[in-house]
Coordinates of C-alpha atoms in Angstrom, one line a residue:
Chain A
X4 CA 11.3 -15.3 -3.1
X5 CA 8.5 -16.2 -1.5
X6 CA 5.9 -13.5 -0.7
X7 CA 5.6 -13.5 3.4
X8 CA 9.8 -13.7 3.2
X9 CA 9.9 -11.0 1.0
X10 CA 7.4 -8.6 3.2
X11 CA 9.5 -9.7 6.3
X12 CA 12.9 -9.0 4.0
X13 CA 11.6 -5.9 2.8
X14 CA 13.3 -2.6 4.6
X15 CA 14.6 0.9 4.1
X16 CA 17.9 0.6 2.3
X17 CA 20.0 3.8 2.2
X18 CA 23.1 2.5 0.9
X19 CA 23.5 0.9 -2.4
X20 CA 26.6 0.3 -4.4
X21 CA 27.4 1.3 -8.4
X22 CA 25.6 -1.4 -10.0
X23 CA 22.8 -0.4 -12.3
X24 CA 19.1 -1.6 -12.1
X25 CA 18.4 -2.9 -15.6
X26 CA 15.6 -1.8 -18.1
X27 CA 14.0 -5.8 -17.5
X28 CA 14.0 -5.3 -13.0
X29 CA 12.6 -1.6 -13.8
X30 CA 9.7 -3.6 -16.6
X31 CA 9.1 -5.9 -13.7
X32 CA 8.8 -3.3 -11.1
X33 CA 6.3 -1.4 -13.0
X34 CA 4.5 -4.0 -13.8
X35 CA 4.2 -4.8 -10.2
X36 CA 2.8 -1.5 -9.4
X37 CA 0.0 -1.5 -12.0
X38 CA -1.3 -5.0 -10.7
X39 CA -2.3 -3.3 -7.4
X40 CA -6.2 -2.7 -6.7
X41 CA -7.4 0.8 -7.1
X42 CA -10.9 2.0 -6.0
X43 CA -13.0 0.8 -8.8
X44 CA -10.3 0.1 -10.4
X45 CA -9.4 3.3 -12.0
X46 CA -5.3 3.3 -11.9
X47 CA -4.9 6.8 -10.8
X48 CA -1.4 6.7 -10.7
X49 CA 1.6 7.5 -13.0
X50 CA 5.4 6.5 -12.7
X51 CA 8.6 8.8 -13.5
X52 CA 11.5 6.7 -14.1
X53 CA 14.8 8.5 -13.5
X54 CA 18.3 7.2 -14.9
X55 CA 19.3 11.0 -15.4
X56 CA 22.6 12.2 -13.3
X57 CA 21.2 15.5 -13.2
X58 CA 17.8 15.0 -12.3
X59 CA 18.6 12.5 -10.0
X60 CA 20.8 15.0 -8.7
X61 CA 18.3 17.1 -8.2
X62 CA 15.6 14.6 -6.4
X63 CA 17.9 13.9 -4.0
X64 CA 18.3 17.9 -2.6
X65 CA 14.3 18.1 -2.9
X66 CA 13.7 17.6 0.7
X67 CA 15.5 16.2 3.4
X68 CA 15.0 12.9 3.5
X69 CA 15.6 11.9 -0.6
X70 CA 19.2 12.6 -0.3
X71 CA 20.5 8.8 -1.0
X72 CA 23.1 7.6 -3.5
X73 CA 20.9 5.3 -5.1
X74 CA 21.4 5.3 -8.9
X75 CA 17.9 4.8 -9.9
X76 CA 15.0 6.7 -8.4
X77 CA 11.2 5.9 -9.2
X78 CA 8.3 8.8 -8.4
X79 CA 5.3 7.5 -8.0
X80 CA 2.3 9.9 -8.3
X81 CA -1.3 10.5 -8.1
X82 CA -3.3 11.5 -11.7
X83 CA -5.8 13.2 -10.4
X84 CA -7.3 13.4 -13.8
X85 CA -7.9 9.5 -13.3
X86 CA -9.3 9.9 -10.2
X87 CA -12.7 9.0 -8.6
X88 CA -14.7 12.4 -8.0
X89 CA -15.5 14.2 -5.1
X90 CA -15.1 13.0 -1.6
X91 CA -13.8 9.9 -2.9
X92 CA -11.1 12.0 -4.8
X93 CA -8.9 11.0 -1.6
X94 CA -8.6 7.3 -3.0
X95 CA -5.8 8.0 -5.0
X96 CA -3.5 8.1 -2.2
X97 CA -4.5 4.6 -0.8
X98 CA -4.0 2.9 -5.1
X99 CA -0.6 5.2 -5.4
X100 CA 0.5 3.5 -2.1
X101 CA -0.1 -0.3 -2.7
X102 CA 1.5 0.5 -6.2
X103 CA 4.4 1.4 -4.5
X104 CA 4.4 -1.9 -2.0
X105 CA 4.2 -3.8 -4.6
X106 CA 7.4 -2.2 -6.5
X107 CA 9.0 -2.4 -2.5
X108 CA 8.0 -6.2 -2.1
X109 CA 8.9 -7.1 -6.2
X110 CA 12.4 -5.1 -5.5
X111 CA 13.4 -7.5 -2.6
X112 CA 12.6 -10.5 -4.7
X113 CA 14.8 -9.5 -7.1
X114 CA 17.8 -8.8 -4.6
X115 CA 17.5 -4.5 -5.1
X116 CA 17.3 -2.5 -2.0
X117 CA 14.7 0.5 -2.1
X118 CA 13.2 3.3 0.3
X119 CA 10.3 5.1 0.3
X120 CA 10.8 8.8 1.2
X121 CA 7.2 10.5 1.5
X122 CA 6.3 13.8 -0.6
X123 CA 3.0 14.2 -0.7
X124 CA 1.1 15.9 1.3
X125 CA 4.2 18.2 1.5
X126 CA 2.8 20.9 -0.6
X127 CA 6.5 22.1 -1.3
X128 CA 7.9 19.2 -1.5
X129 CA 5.4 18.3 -4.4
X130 CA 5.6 21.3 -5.9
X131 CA 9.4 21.4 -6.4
X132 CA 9.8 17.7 -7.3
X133 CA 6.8 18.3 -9.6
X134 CA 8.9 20.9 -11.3
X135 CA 12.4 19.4 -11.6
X136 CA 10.1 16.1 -13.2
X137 CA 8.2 18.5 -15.6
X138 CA 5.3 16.9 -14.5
X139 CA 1.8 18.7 -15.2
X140 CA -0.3 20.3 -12.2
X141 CA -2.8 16.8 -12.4
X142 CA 0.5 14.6 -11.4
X143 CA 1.1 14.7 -7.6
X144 CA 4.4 13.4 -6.3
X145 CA 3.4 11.4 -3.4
X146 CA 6.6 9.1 -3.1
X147 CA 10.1 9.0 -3.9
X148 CA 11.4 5.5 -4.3
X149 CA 14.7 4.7 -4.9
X150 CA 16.3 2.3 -6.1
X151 CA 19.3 0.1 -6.2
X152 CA 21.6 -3.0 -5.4
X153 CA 22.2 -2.8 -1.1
X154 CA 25.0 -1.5 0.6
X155 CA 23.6 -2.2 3.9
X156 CA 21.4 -5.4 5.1
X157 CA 19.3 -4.8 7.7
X158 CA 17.6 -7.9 9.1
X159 CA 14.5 -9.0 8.3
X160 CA 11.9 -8.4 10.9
X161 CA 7.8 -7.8 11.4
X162 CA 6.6 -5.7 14.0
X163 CA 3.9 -7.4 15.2
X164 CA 2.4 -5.8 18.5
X165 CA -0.5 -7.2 20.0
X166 CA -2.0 -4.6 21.7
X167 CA -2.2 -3.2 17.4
X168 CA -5.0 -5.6 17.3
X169 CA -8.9 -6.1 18.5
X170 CA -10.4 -9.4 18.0
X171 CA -13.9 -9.5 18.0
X172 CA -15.7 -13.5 18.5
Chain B
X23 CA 4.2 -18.5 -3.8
X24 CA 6.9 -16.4 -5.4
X25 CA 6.1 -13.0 -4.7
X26 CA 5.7 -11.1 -7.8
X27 CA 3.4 -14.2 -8.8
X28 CA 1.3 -13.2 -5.7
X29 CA 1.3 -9.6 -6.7
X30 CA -0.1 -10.9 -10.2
X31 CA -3.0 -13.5 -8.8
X32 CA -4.1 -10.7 -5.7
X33 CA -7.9 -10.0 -7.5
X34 CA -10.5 -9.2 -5.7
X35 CA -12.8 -11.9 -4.5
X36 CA -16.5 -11.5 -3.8
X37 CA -17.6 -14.7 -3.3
X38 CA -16.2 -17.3 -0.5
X39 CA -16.7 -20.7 0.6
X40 CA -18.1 -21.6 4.1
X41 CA -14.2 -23.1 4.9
X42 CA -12.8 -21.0 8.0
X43 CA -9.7 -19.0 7.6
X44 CA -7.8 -20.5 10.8
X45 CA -6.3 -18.4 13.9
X46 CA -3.1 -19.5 12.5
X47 CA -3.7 -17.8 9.2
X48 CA -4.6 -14.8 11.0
X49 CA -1.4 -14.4 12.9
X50 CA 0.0 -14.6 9.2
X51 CA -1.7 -11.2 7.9
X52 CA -1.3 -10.0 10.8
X53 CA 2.6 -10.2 11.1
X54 CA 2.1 -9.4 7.0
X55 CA 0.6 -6.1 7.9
X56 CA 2.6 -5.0 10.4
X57 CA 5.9 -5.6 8.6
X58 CA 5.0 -2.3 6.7
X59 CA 6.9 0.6 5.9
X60 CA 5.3 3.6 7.7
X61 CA 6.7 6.8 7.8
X62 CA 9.2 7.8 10.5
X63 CA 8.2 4.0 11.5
X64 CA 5.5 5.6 13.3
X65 CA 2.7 2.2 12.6
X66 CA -0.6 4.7 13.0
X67 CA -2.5 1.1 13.0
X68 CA -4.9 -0.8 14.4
X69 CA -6.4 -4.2 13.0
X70 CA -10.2 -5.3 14.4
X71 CA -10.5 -8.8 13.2
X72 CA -14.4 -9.7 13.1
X73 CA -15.3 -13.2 13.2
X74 CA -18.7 -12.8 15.4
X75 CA -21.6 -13.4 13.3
X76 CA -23.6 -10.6 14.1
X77 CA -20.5 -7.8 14.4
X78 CA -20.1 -9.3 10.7
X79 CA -23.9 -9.0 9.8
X80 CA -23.5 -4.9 10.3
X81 CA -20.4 -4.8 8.5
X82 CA -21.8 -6.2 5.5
X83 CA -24.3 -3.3 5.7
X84 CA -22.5 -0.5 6.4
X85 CA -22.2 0.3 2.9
X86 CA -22.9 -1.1 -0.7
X87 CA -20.1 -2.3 -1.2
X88 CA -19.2 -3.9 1.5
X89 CA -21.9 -6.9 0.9
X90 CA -19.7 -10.2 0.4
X91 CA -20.3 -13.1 1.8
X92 CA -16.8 -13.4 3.5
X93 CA -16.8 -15.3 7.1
X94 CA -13.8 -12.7 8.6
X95 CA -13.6 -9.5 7.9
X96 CA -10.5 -7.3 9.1
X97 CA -11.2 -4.0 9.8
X98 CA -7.8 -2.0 8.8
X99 CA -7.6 1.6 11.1
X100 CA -5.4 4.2 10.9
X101 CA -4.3 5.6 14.4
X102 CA -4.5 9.3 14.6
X103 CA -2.3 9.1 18.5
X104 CA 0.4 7.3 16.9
X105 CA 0.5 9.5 13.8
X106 CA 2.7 12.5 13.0
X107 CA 1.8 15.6 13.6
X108 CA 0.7 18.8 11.3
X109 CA 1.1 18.5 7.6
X110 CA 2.5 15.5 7.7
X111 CA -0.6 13.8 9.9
X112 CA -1.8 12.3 6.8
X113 CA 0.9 9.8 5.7
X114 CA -1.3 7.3 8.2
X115 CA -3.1 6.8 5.1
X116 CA 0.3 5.5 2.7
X117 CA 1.3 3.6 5.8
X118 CA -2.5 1.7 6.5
X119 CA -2.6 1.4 2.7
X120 CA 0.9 -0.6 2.5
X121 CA 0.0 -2.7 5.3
X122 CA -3.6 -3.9 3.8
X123 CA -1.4 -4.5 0.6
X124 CA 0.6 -6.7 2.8
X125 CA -2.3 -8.8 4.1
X126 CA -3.9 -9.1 0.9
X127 CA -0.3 -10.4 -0.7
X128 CA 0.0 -12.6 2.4
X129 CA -3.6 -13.9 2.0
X130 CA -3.4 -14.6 -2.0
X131 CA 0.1 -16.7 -0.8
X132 CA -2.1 -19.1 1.6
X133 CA -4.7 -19.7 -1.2
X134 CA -7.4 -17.5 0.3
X135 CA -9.5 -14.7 -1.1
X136 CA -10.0 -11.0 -0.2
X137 CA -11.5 -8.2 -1.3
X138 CA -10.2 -4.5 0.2
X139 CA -13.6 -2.2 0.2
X140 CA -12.6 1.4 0.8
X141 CA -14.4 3.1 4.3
X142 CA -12.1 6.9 4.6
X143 CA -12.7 9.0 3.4
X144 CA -16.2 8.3 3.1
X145 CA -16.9 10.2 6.8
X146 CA -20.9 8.8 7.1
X147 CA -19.4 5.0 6.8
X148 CA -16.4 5.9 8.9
X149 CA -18.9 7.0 11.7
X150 CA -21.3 4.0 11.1
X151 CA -18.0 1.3 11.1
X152 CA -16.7 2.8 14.2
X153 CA -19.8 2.7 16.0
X154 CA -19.9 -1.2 14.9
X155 CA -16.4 -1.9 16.3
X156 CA -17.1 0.2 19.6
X157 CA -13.8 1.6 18.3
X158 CA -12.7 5.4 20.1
X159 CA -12.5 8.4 17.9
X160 CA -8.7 8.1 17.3
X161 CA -9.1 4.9 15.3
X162 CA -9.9 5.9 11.7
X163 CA -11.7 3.0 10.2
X164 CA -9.5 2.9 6.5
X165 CA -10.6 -0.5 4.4
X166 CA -12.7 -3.3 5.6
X167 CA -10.9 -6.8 4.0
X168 CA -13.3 -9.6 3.1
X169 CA -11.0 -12.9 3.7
X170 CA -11.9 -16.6 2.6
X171 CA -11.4 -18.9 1.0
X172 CA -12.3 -18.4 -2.5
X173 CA -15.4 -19.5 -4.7
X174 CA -14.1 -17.0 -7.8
X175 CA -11.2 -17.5 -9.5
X176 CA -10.3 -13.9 -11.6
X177 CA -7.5 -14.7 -13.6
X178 CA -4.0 -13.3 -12.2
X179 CA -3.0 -10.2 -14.4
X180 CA -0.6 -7.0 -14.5
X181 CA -2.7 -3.9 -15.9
X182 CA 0.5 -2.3 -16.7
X183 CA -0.1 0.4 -19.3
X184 CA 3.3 2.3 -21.4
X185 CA 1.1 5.8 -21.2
X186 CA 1.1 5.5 -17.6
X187 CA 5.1 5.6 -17.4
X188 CA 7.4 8.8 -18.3
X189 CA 11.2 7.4 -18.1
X190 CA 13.7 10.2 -17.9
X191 CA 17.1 9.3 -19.0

């Protein structure tokens, strides 16, 4: 799919039938995600993968938002161990999130539905997903992604506004 | 171009061609950038697009790495108004982040160059940026996006890395 098609295509899918992502979409997706820039390039991210019933189980009834039936959820974090120091610690967040538009846009390409449910800076949102993942304190949880073929098809769409937008000649 | 090929050949350019990007381009990463997720849909944006010579002359000054020798610059803001409120005033940050993802993806797809140089949460080159654009105190100025066409060619490449990925199954 062609990439302007795809960010048009790409939006929050909540509904998604039985049919299993495979191991070669989840490669792909991840590959995706560590092809994004990163503030001098330091990839401060890390990636849980979860095919588990009963962790999956338990993602969903984290917070309010992640309860989906999607059979396939993706965590992307922060490593804060990897991060850039001091007040440019904050960068982290802006790497983690064009990771995780990449693994949204390569998703639609491939026909899989997907939604981003926010956790970080929900300090106990992170902590409890941090626990049920086992993740170490440096890990923070700052989206829940999942993942899955759509139920639903909602149309593709941008949102330009022009009043969004200063030109300066 | 297919879009996980884009994903792959998005590198950051620092050195550009005296070709104009056209207004029809723009439009393009425009629409790209506002296609993005944001959370609760709440697009905390706003896009200054500098094409004046001088406007671009104290960009490419307002910090060290901002020196390219790009002939647009977009200016990528997060919109504290349009944000949500409390803890959660921060996700303008994912949200800005996916939508520069979007223009750069968008860009790479049209043949052009760009490089995203971080501004927040560097609060000295916020200040100075925002004083540049005559933008008002609720426009956070996030990354400031060299676009052009190209005179580098950095080979397309995932960085993806095993260590980097915990699958639970």
């Amino acid at each position: 799919m062609e990439v302007f098609e795809a960010i048009l295509k790409r939006r929050s899918v909540r509904k998604f039938t039985d049919k299993k992502v495979t191991d070669e979409q989840i490669d792909k997706l991840l590959n995706a995600a560590m092809a994004a820039p990163s503030a001098c390039n330091k990839r401060p991210w890390h990636f849980y993968v979860v095919k588990n019933e009963e962790v999956l189980s338990q993602l969903k009834k984290a917070s309010r938002f992640s309860n989906k039936n999607s059979s396939l959820i993706i965590v992307a974090c922060g490593d804060t161990k990897r991060a850039l120091p001091m007040q440019l610690n904050d960068y982290w967040i802006q790497d983690v999130s064009a990771a995780v538009e990449n693994i949204l846009l390569t998703a639609t390409g491939l026909g899989l539905g997907t939604c981003w449910c926010g956790l970080h800076p929900m300090v106990r949102t992170v902590k409890k997903v941090r626990a049920i993942l086992g993740a170490p304190e440096h890990h923070i949880p700052m989206a829940l992604i999942h993942v899955g073929y759509p139920d639903e098809f909602p149309e593709a769409r941008t949102q330009f506004e022009e009043k969004r937008v200063k030109i300066i000649d």
